[in-house]
CSV table of C-alpha atoms in Angstrom, one decimal:
chain,number,residue,atom,x,y,z
K,1,MET,CA,0.0,-0.1,0.0
K,2,LYS,CA,1.4,3.5,-0.9
K,3,LYS,CA,2.1,5.7,2.0
K,4,ASN,CA,0.4,9.2,2.0
K,5,ASN,CA,3.2,11.8,2.9
K,6,ALA,CA,1.2,14.9,2.1
K,7,GLY,CA,0.5,15.4,5.8
K,8,LYS,CA,4.3,15.1,6.6
K,9,LYS,CA,5.3,17.4,3.9
K,10,ILE,CA,2.9,20.1,5.1
K,11,LEU,CA,4.0,19.6,8.7
K,12,TRP,CA,7.6,19.9,7.7
K,13,PHE,CA,7.0,22.8,5.5
K,14,CYS,CA,5.1,24.6,8.4
K,15,TRP,CA,7.9,23.7,10.8
K,16,GLY,CA,10.7,24.8,8.4
K,17,ALA,CA,8.8,28.2,7.6
K,18,SER,CA,8.3,28.8,11.3
K,19,PHE,CA,12.0,28.2,11.9
K,20,LEU,CA,12.9,30.6,9.2
K,21,LEU,CA,10.6,33.1,10.5
K,22,PHE,CA,12.0,32.6,13.9
K,23,ILE,CA,15.6,33.2,12.6
K,24,PHE,CA,14.5,36.1,10.6
K,25,PHE,CA,12.7,38.0,13.6
K,26,HIS,CA,15.5,36.9,16.0
K,27,PHE,CA,18.0,38.5,13.6
K,28,LEU,CA,15.9,41.6,13.3
K,29,ASN,CA,15.6,41.9,17.0
K,30,ARG,CA,19.4,41.4,17.4
K,31,GLN,CA,19.8,44.2,15.0
K,32,LYS,CA,18.0,46.9,17.0
K,33,PHE,CA,21.5,47.9,18.2
K,34,ILE,CA,23.7,48.2,15.0
K,35,TRP,CA,26.5,49.2,17.2
K,36,ALA,CA,27.5,49.0,20.9
K,37,ALA,CA,30.6,49.6,23.0
K,38,TRP,CA,31.6,48.5,26.5
K,39,GLY,CA,33.8,50.0,29.1
K,40,GLU,CA,37.3,48.7,29.9
K,41,ALA,CA,37.0,47.6,33.4
K,42,SER,CA,34.5,47.0,36.1
K,43,ASN,CA,33.1,50.1,37.8
K,44,ASP,CA,34.1,52.3,34.8
K,45,THR,CA,30.3,52.9,34.3
K,46,PHE,CA,31.0,53.7,30.5
K,47,GLY,CA,28.1,55.5,29.1
K,48,THR,CA,27.2,57.5,32.2
K,49,LYS,CA,27.0,60.4,29.7
K,50,VAL,CA,27.2,60.5,25.9
K,51,ALA,CA,27.5,63.3,23.7
K,52,PRO,CA,27.8,64.4,19.9
K,53,ALA,CA,31.4,65.0,18.9
K,54,GLY,CA,30.5,66.8,15.8
K,55,ASP,CA,32.6,66.2,12.7
K,56,VAL,CA,36.0,66.4,14.1
K,57,ASN,CA,37.9,65.2,11.0
K,58,GLY,CA,35.7,66.9,8.2
K,59,ASP,CA,34.7,63.7,6.4
K,60,GLY,CA,31.1,64.5,6.4
K,61,PHE,CA,30.2,61.9,8.9
K,62,ALA,CA,29.1,62.7,12.4
K,63,ASP,CA,31.1,61.4,15.3
K,64,ALA,CA,30.2,60.4,18.9
K,65,ALA,CA,31.7,60.7,22.4
K,66,VAL,CA,31.3,58.6,25.5
K,67,TRP,CA,32.4,59.1,29.2
K,68,SER,CA,33.6,56.7,31.7
K,69,PRO,CA,33.6,58.4,35.1
K,70,GLY,CA,35.0,55.5,37.1
K,71,HIS,CA,38.0,54.7,35.0
K,72,GLY,CA,41.5,55.2,36.4
K,73,ASN,CA,40.4,55.6,40.1
K,74,ALA,CA,37.6,58.2,39.0
K,75,ALA,CA,40.1,60.2,37.0
K,76,GLY,CA,37.6,59.8,34.1
K,77,LYS,CA,38.2,59.1,30.5
K,78,VAL,CA,36.5,60.3,27.4
K,79,TYR,CA,36.4,58.3,24.1
K,80,VAL,CA,35.5,59.6,20.6
K,81,PHE,CA,34.3,57.1,17.8
K,82,LEU,CA,34.4,58.2,14.3
K,83,GLY,CA,31.5,57.9,12.0
K,84,SER,CA,31.6,56.4,8.4
K,85,ILE,CA,29.2,54.9,5.8
K,86,HIS,CA,29.5,51.8,8.0
K,87,GLY,CA,28.4,53.5,11.2
K,88,LEU,CA,30.7,54.2,14.1
K,89,SER,CA,34.3,52.8,14.4
K,90,LYS,CA,34.6,49.7,16.6
K,91,THR,CA,37.4,51.3,18.6
K,92,PRO,CA,38.0,54.9,19.6
K,93,ALA,CA,40.1,57.1,17.5
K,94,TRP,CA,40.8,59.3,20.3
K,95,ALA,CA,40.8,58.8,24.1
K,96,VAL,CA,42.0,61.1,27.0
K,97,GLN,CA,42.1,60.4,30.6
K,98,GLY,CA,42.1,62.8,33.5
K,99,GLU,CA,45.2,64.2,34.9
K,100,GLY,CA,44.7,62.6,38.4
K,101,PRO,CA,42.5,60.6,40.6
K,102,ARG,CA,39.0,62.0,41.3
K,103,ASP,CA,39.4,64.6,38.6
K,104,GLN,CA,36.1,63.2,37.0
K,105,TYR,CA,37.6,64.5,33.5
K,106,GLY,CA,34.6,64.3,31.0
K,107,HIS,CA,32.0,65.3,33.5
K,108,SER,CA,30.9,67.4,30.8
K,109,PHE,CA,32.2,67.0,27.1
K,110,GLY,CA,31.1,67.4,23.4
K,111,THR,CA,31.0,69.2,20.3
K,112,VAL,CA,31.2,73.1,20.4
K,113,GLY,CA,31.1,73.7,16.8
K,114,ASP,CA,34.0,75.5,15.0
K,115,VAL,CA,35.4,78.0,17.3
K,116,ASN,CA,38.5,78.9,15.5
K,117,GLY,CA,37.1,79.1,11.9
K,118,ASP,CA,39.1,76.6,10.3
K,119,GLY,CA,36.2,74.5,9.1
K,120,PHE,CA,36.6,71.6,11.4
K,121,GLY,CA,34.4,70.8,14.5
K,122,ASP,CA,36.1,71.4,18.0
K,123,PHE,CA,35.7,69.5,21.2
K,124,ILE,CA,35.4,70.5,24.9
K,125,ALA,CA,36.0,68.3,27.9
K,126,ALA,CA,36.0,69.4,31.6
K,127,ALA,CA,37.2,67.9,35.0
K,128,GLN,CA,35.0,69.2,37.6
K,129,GLY,CA,37.2,67.4,40.4
K,130,PHE,CA,40.5,69.0,39.2
K,131,ASP,CA,42.5,70.3,42.1
K,132,ASN,CA,45.2,73.1,41.6
K,133,SER,CA,48.1,73.7,44.0
K,134,LYS,CA,46.0,75.9,46.3
K,135,ALA,CA,42.4,74.5,46.5
K,136,LYS,CA,40.4,71.4,45.8
K,137,ASP,CA,37.7,70.8,43.2
K,138,VAL,CA,38.3,74.1,41.5
K,139,GLY,CA,37.6,72.4,38.3
K,140,LYS,CA,39.1,72.7,34.7
K,141,ALA,CA,38.0,72.9,31.1
K,142,TYR,CA,40.0,71.7,28.1
K,143,LEU,CA,39.5,72.7,24.4
K,144,TYR,CA,40.7,70.4,21.7
K,145,LEU,CA,40.8,71.3,18.0
K,146,GLY,CA,39.4,69.4,15.1
K,147,SER,CA,41.6,68.7,11.7
K,148,PRO,CA,41.8,66.2,8.9
K,149,GLN,CA,43.6,63.9,11.4
K,150,GLY,CA,40.8,64.2,14.0
K,151,LEU,CA,41.1,65.9,17.5
K,152,SER,CA,44.4,67.3,18.8
K,153,ALA,CA,46.2,65.1,21.2
K,154,THR,CA,46.7,68.0,23.6
K,155,PRO,CA,44.4,71.1,24.4
K,156,VAL,CA,45.0,74.3,22.9
K,157,TRP,CA,43.0,76.2,25.5
K,158,THR,CA,42.5,75.4,29.2
K,159,LYS,CA,40.3,77.3,32.0
K,160,THR,CA,40.8,76.4,35.7
K,161,GLY,CA,38.6,77.5,38.3
K,162,GLU,CA,39.5,80.0,40.9
K,163,SER,CA,38.3,78.9,44.2
K,164,ALA,CA,37.8,75.6,46.1
K,165,PHE,CA,34.7,73.7,45.3
K,166,GLU,CA,33.9,75.9,42.4
K,167,LEU,CA,33.6,72.8,40.2
K,168,LEU,CA,34.2,74.6,36.9
K,169,GLY,CA,33.3,72.6,33.9
K,170,ASP,CA,30.5,70.4,35.8
K,171,CYS,CA,28.5,71.3,32.6
K,172,SER,CA,29.6,72.9,29.3
K,173,GLY,CA,28.8,73.2,25.8
K,174,PRO,CA,28.3,75.1,22.6
K,175,ALA,CA,26.6,78.7,23.0
K,176,GLY,CA,26.3,79.5,19.4
K,177,ASP,CA,27.7,82.6,17.9
K,178,VAL,CA,26.4,85.1,20.6
K,179,ASN,CA,28.8,88.0,19.6
K,180,GLN,CA,28.0,87.7,16.0
K,181,ASP,CA,31.7,87.5,14.8
K,182,GLY,CA,31.2,84.3,12.7
K,183,LEU,CA,32.8,82.0,15.3
K,184,ASN,CA,31.1,79.6,17.7
K,185,ASP,CA,31.3,80.3,21.3
K,186,VAL,CA,31.2,78.3,24.5
K,187,VAL,CA,29.3,78.2,27.8
K,188,VAL,CA,30.7,76.8,30.9
K,189,GLY,CA,29.0,76.4,34.4
K,190,ALA,CA,30.6,76.5,37.9
K,191,TYR,CA,27.8,75.7,40.1
K,192,GLY,CA,29.9,75.4,43.2
K,193,PHE,CA,30.9,79.3,43.0
K,194,ASP,CA,30.4,81.1,46.2
K,195,HIS,CA,29.0,78.5,48.5
K,196,PHE,CA,27.1,76.9,45.5
K,197,ARG,CA,25.5,80.2,44.4
K,198,GLY,CA,26.9,79.2,41.1
K,199,MET,CA,27.9,81.2,37.9
K,200,ALA,CA,28.1,80.6,34.2
K,201,TYR,CA,30.7,82.0,31.7
K,202,VAL,CA,30.7,82.4,28.0
K,203,PHE,CA,33.9,82.4,26.2
K,204,TYR,CA,34.0,83.7,22.8
K,205,GLY,CA,35.6,81.9,19.9
K,206,ALA,CA,39.0,83.0,18.6
K,207,LYS,CA,40.9,82.3,15.5
K,208,ASN,CA,44.0,82.2,17.5
K,209,GLY,CA,43.8,80.0,20.6
K,210,GLY,CA,40.4,78.7,20.0
K,211,LEU,CA,38.7,80.6,22.8
K,212,SER,CA,39.3,84.0,24.4
K,213,PRO,CA,41.4,83.9,27.6
K,214,ALA,CA,38.9,85.6,29.7
K,215,PRO,CA,35.1,85.3,29.5
K,216,GLY,CA,33.1,87.8,27.5
K,217,TRP,CA,29.9,87.2,29.6
K,218,THR,CA,29.1,86.1,33.1
K,219,ALA,CA,26.0,85.4,35.1
K,220,TYR,CA,25.6,84.6,39.0
K,221,GLY,CA,22.9,82.7,40.9
K,222,GLU,CA,20.4,84.5,43.1
K,223,ASN,CA,21.0,82.8,46.4
K,224,LYS,CA,23.7,80.5,47.9
K,225,ASP,CA,22.9,76.8,47.4
K,226,ASP,CA,21.0,77.5,44.2
K,227,TRP,CA,23.5,75.4,42.2
K,228,PHE,CA,23.1,78.0,39.3
K,229,GLY,CA,25.1,76.6,36.3
K,230,TYR,CA,24.5,72.9,37.0
K,231,SER,CA,23.0,72.7,33.4
K,232,VAL,CA,24.2,75.2,30.8
K,233,ALA,CA,23.4,75.1,27.1
K,234,SER,CA,22.6,77.1,24.0
K,235,SER,CA,18.8,78.0,24.0
K,236,GLY,CA,19.1,78.4,20.2
K,237,ASP,CA,17.3,81.3,18.5
K,238,ILE,CA,14.1,81.6,20.5
K,239,ARG,CA,12.6,84.7,18.8
K,240,GLY,CA,13.5,84.1,15.3
K,241,ASP,CA,15.6,87.1,15.2
K,242,GLY,CA,18.9,85.4,14.1
K,243,PHE,CA,20.5,85.8,17.7
K,244,PRO,CA,21.1,82.8,19.9
K,245,GLY,CA,20.7,82.7,23.7
K,246,VAL,CA,21.8,80.6,26.6
K,247,VAL,CA,19.8,78.7,29.1
K,248,ILE,CA,21.1,78.1,32.8
K,249,GLY,CA,19.6,76.0,35.3
K,250,GLY,CA,19.6,76.4,39.1
K,251,LYS,CA,18.4,73.1,40.2
K,252,GLN,CA,18.2,73.8,43.9
K,253,HIS,CA,16.7,77.3,43.8
K,254,PRO,CA,13.9,77.5,46.4
K,255,LYS,CA,10.4,78.5,46.1
K,256,ASP,CA,7.6,79.6,48.5
K,257,LYS,CA,9.6,78.2,51.4
K,258,MET,CA,10.0,74.8,49.5
K,259,GLU,CA,13.7,73.8,49.1
K,260,ARG,CA,15.4,72.5,46.0
K,261,VAL,CA,12.6,73.4,43.6
K,262,GLY,CA,14.7,74.5,40.8
K,263,LYS,CA,14.6,77.3,38.5
K,264,VAL,CA,15.5,77.9,34.8
K,265,TYR,CA,17.0,81.2,33.2
K,266,VAL,CA,17.1,82.1,29.6
K,267,TYR,CA,19.3,85.1,28.3
K,268,TYR,CA,18.2,86.2,24.9
K,269,GLY,CA,20.8,87.3,22.2
K,270,SER,CA,20.8,90.5,20.3
K,271,LYS,CA,23.2,92.7,18.2
K,272,LYS,CA,24.7,93.7,21.4
K,273,GLY,CA,25.3,90.2,22.5
K,274,LEU,CA,23.5,88.3,25.5
K,275,SER,CA,21.3,90.1,27.9
K,276,LYS,CA,22.9,90.8,31.3
K,277,THR,CA,19.7,89.9,33.2
K,278,PRO,CA,17.4,86.9,32.5
K,279,SER,CA,15.0,87.5,29.7
K,280,TRP,CA,12.6,84.7,30.8
K,281,THR,CA,12.6,82.3,33.9
K,282,ALA,CA,10.5,79.3,34.9
K,283,SER,CA,10.3,77.4,38.3
K,284,GLY,CA,9.2,74.0,39.3
K,285,GLU,CA,6.2,73.2,41.3
K,286,THR,CA,7.2,70.8,44.1
K,287,GLU,CA,9.9,70.5,46.8
K,288,GLY,CA,12.8,68.5,45.9
K,289,GLU,CA,11.8,68.6,42.2
K,290,LEU,CA,15.2,69.8,40.7
K,291,PHE,CA,13.6,71.6,38.0
K,292,GLY,CA,16.3,72.7,35.7
K,293,TRP,CA,18.3,69.5,36.1
K,294,ARG,CA,18.4,69.5,32.3
K,295,ALA,CA,17.5,72.2,29.9
K,296,LEU,CA,18.1,72.5,26.2
K,297,PRO,CA,16.5,73.7,23.0
K,298,SER,CA,13.7,71.8,21.6
K,299,GLY,CA,14.1,72.9,18.0
K,300,ASP,CA,11.0,73.6,15.8
K,301,ILE,CA,8.5,71.2,17.1
K,302,LYS,CA,5.5,72.5,15.2
K,303,GLY,CA,7.0,73.5,12.1
K,304,ASP,CA,6.1,77.1,12.6
K,305,GLY,CA,9.5,78.5,12.4
K,306,HIS,CA,9.9,78.9,16.1
K,307,ASN,CA,12.1,77.0,18.4
K,308,GLY,CA,11.2,76.1,21.9
K,309,LEU,CA,12.8,75.0,25.3
K,310,ILE,CA,12.8,71.6,27.1
K,311,VAL,CA,13.2,71.4,30.8
K,312,SER,CA,13.2,68.6,33.0
K,313,GLY,CA,12.9,67.8,36.8
K,314,TYR,CA,13.6,64.2,37.2
K,315,MET,CA,12.8,64.2,41.1
K,316,TYR,CA,9.3,65.5,40.7
K,317,GLY,CA,6.6,63.3,42.4
K,318,ASN,CA,3.0,63.7,43.8
K,319,GLN,CA,1.1,62.2,46.8
K,320,ILE,CA,0.5,58.9,44.9
K,321,LYS,CA,3.8,58.4,43.1
K,322,HIS,CA,7.3,59.5,44.2
K,323,TYR,CA,10.2,60.4,42.0
K,324,ILE,CA,8.3,59.8,38.8
K,325,GLY,CA,10.0,62.8,37.0
K,326,LYS,CA,8.5,65.3,34.7
K,327,VAL,CA,9.5,67.2,31.5
K,328,CYS,CA,8.0,70.5,30.2
K,329,VAL,CA,8.3,71.9,26.7
K,330,TYR,CA,7.8,75.7,26.3
K,331,PHE,CA,7.0,76.9,22.9
K,332,SER,CA,7.8,80.4,21.6
K,333,THR,CA,6.7,83.4,19.3
K,334,SER,CA,8.7,86.3,18.0
K,335,GLU,CA,8.2,87.8,21.6
K,336,GLY,CA,10.0,85.0,23.3
K,337,LEU,CA,9.0,81.8,25.3
K,338,SER,CA,5.5,81.2,26.6
K,339,LYS,CA,5.0,81.8,30.3
K,340,ASP,CA,3.5,78.5,30.9
K,341,ALA,CA,4.5,75.0,29.6
K,342,SER,CA,2.7,74.2,26.3
K,343,TRP,CA,3.2,70.3,26.9
K,344,THR,CA,4.1,68.2,30.1
K,345,MET,CA,4.7,64.9,30.4
K,346,GLU,CA,5.2,62.8,33.8
K,347,GLY,CA,6.8,59.4,34.3
K,348,GLU,CA,5.0,56.2,34.5
K,349,SER,CA,5.8,54.9,37.8
K,350,SER,CA,7.5,55.7,41.2
K,351,ASN,CA,11.3,55.9,41.1
K,352,SER,CA,11.3,55.9,37.2
K,353,LEU,CA,13.3,59.4,37.1
K,354,PHE,CA,11.6,60.3,33.9
K,355,GLY,CA,13.5,63.3,32.5
K,356,TYR,CA,16.9,62.3,33.9
K,357,THR,CA,18.0,62.9,30.4
K,358,ILE,CA,16.5,64.5,27.5
K,359,ALA,CA,17.4,65.2,23.8
K,360,SER,CA,15.8,66.7,20.6
K,361,GLY,CA,16.2,66.4,17.0
K,362,ASP,CA,14.1,65.6,13.8
K,363,PHE,CA,14.7,61.8,14.1
K,364,ASN,CA,12.3,60.8,11.3
K,365,HIS,CA,13.2,63.6,9.0
K,366,ASP,CA,9.7,65.0,8.5
K,367,GLY,CA,10.4,68.5,9.2
K,368,PHE,CA,9.2,68.5,12.8
K,369,SER,CA,11.6,68.4,15.7
K,370,ASP,CA,11.0,65.6,18.1
K,371,VAL,CA,11.7,64.9,21.8
K,372,MET,CA,13.4,61.8,23.5
K,373,VAL,CA,13.4,61.1,27.3
K,374,GLY,CA,15.2,58.7,29.4
K,375,ALA,CA,13.8,57.1,32.6
K,376,PRO,CA,16.8,55.0,34.0
K,377,GLY,CA,14.9,54.2,37.1
K,378,TYR,CA,12.0,52.4,35.3
K,379,GLN,CA,11.3,48.9,36.4
K,380,GLN,CA,13.9,48.8,39.1
K,381,ASN,CA,16.6,50.3,37.2
K,382,ARG,CA,16.2,48.4,34.0
K,383,GLY,CA,15.5,51.7,32.4
K,384,LYS,CA,13.4,53.0,29.5
K,385,ILE,CA,13.5,55.7,26.8
K,386,TYR,CA,10.6,57.2,25.0
K,387,LEU,CA,10.2,59.2,21.7
K,388,PHE,CA,7.6,61.8,21.2
K,389,LEU,CA,7.3,62.8,17.4
K,390,GLY,CA,6.6,66.6,16.7
K,391,SER,CA,3.9,67.6,14.3
K,392,ALA,CA,1.8,70.8,13.4
K,393,LYS,CA,-0.2,69.9,16.4
K,394,GLY,CA,2.7,69.8,18.8
K,395,LEU,CA,3.7,66.7,20.8
K,396,PRO,CA,1.5,63.7,21.4
K,397,GLU,CA,0.2,62.7,24.9
K,398,ILE,CA,1.4,58.9,24.2
K,399,PRO,CA,4.9,58.2,23.2
K,400,SER,CA,5.3,57.4,19.5
K,401,TRP,CA,8.0,54.7,20.4
K,402,THR,CA,9.6,53.4,23.4
K,403,MET,CA,12.4,50.9,24.2
K,404,MET,CA,13.5,49.2,27.5
K,405,GLY,CA,16.8,48.0,28.6
K,406,GLU,CA,18.2,44.6,28.1
K,407,THR,CA,19.1,43.7,31.5
K,408,ALA,CA,18.0,44.5,35.0
K,409,ASP,CA,19.8,47.2,36.8
K,410,GLU,CA,21.6,48.5,33.8
K,411,ARG,CA,19.9,51.9,34.1
K,412,PHE,CA,19.3,52.1,30.2
K,413,GLY,CA,18.5,55.7,29.2
K,414,SER,CA,20.8,57.2,32.0
K,415,TYR,CA,21.9,59.7,29.1
K,416,LEU,CA,20.7,60.3,25.7
K,417,ALA,CA,22.2,62.3,22.8
K,418,LYS,CA,21.5,63.1,19.3
K,419,ALA,CA,24.8,61.9,17.7
K,420,GLY,CA,24.1,63.3,14.4
K,421,ASP,CA,24.3,61.3,11.1
K,422,VAL,CA,26.9,59.0,11.7
K,423,ASN,CA,26.4,56.9,8.6
K,424,GLY,CA,25.4,59.4,6.1
K,425,ASP,CA,21.9,58.0,5.3
K,426,GLY,CA,20.2,61.4,6.1
K,427,TYR,CA,18.7,60.5,9.6
K,428,PRO,CA,20.2,61.8,12.7
K,429,ASP,CA,21.1,58.8,15.1
K,430,VAL,CA,21.0,58.4,18.9
K,431,LEU,CA,23.3,57.4,21.5
K,432,VAL,CA,21.9,55.7,24.7
K,433,GLY,CA,24.0,54.9,27.8
K,434,ALA,CA,23.4,52.1,30.1
K,435,PRO,CA,26.2,52.9,32.8
K,436,ASP,CA,25.5,49.9,35.2
K,437,ASN,CA,25.4,47.2,32.5
K,438,SER,CA,27.5,44.3,33.6
K,439,GLU,CA,27.9,42.1,30.6
K,440,LYS,CA,31.7,42.5,30.6
K,441,GLY,CA,32.2,42.9,34.3
K,442,ASP,CA,30.4,44.6,37.2
K,443,LYS,CA,29.2,48.0,36.2
K,444,THR,CA,31.5,48.2,33.2
K,445,GLY,CA,28.9,50.1,31.4
K,446,LYS,CA,27.6,49.9,27.9
K,447,VAL,CA,26.5,52.3,25.0
K,448,TYR,CA,23.9,51.7,22.3
K,449,LEU,CA,23.7,53.5,18.8
K,450,LEU,CA,20.2,53.6,17.4
K,451,TYR,CA,19.7,54.6,13.7
K,452,GLY,CA,17.0,57.2,13.0
K,453,GLY,CA,14.3,56.2,10.4
K,454,LYS,CA,11.3,57.7,8.7
K,455,ASN,CA,8.7,55.8,10.4
K,456,GLY,CA,9.7,57.1,13.8
K,457,LYS,CA,11.1,54.1,15.1
K,458,LEU,CA,14.7,54.0,16.1
K,459,GLY,CA,17.2,51.1,15.7
K,460,GLU,CA,16.5,50.3,12.1
K,461,PHE,CA,19.3,49.2,9.5
K,462,PRO,CA,21.5,51.8,7.9
K,463,ARG,CA,20.0,52.8,4.6
């Protein structure tokens, strides 16, 4: 009697197809992170901060930078990985360690644009724990120039704090061209100045020496213990008049007898330079919120030609949920920023620390700027990141895309940064830090690169 193998053939075909589909989807899942890098040793906490490096070698591809604060007995170390058509390099092209233990070199770092007008992106790094011969924790900032060979091995400009515990350089970054001389300028915070009253400096770009020896602009906190200058950044061109401003955060500023509420200050630019007094301010709502922990320009979220501002207070909570975190976006007109937040989003659960880090950029290349938020405390420190896509209506109330960390306790999303277009596909890419990842050793740390894509989902293949 002839055997009927049709059923077996169908069974084997279904099993084979299922297996192939499993392999295919498993492969796709494995490719969410096209590139990843790990720290060198246990407790390096590589990825505590990540930042765009700009195009330091002028090859047309964006480069990326990563910090390991624990490296070398907390001397700190910063790494720069070069972009290419294949994405980021597997090994760093440039790496510098702090001068001594506890320096925390790299507490702030990243691209500052072209400060000397030679056509190459330049780079700042700072060591807030640097000690001079007379005092501890004065802090020190270092400027490195870009070139066809990449970043210079030694700094061309340095600035050292003047008093003990000034912590100069805890935060630093590009200020834009605030004095309209065609060169990019740099803003540097020193939140420990004068018993933590805090201050911020702007150093002007210079063709000789990279930056001016003395600051061209300074601002000071209102009270002692304000921590003014803990966050500093360019505010972008808020009023659409062609003049960039700066935003300074004082995360511990009090309000109505409440402590550590936080306050943010924006200084608009003009033909005469930055305003001497704040042009706009906003404060947190609750005690211990730390509003102004992070503050940066949002870009043009609604496509109306006006830039906004993003501010976070990651310790925000209410009577039901504690430390959920909060992020606010303020839209603007030709008159300046709105008095009240135009969009507010809170974290999902207690201790999620939503807003510990924020980033903005047009990640799906649709002409509207988008907002990304990290919540490293989510689900007992596994961590989670959120993407909110901009549109003519503004930002949505529900995230357009989310991603959780790979392992428990890795604090995925402790830091986010728009890396720029590292692989030349036309979409900006994103760096995500997970400093407590222990795949290569206890808290070695890990950084992921996610590619931007037109559908608003990060982590696609490079095109």
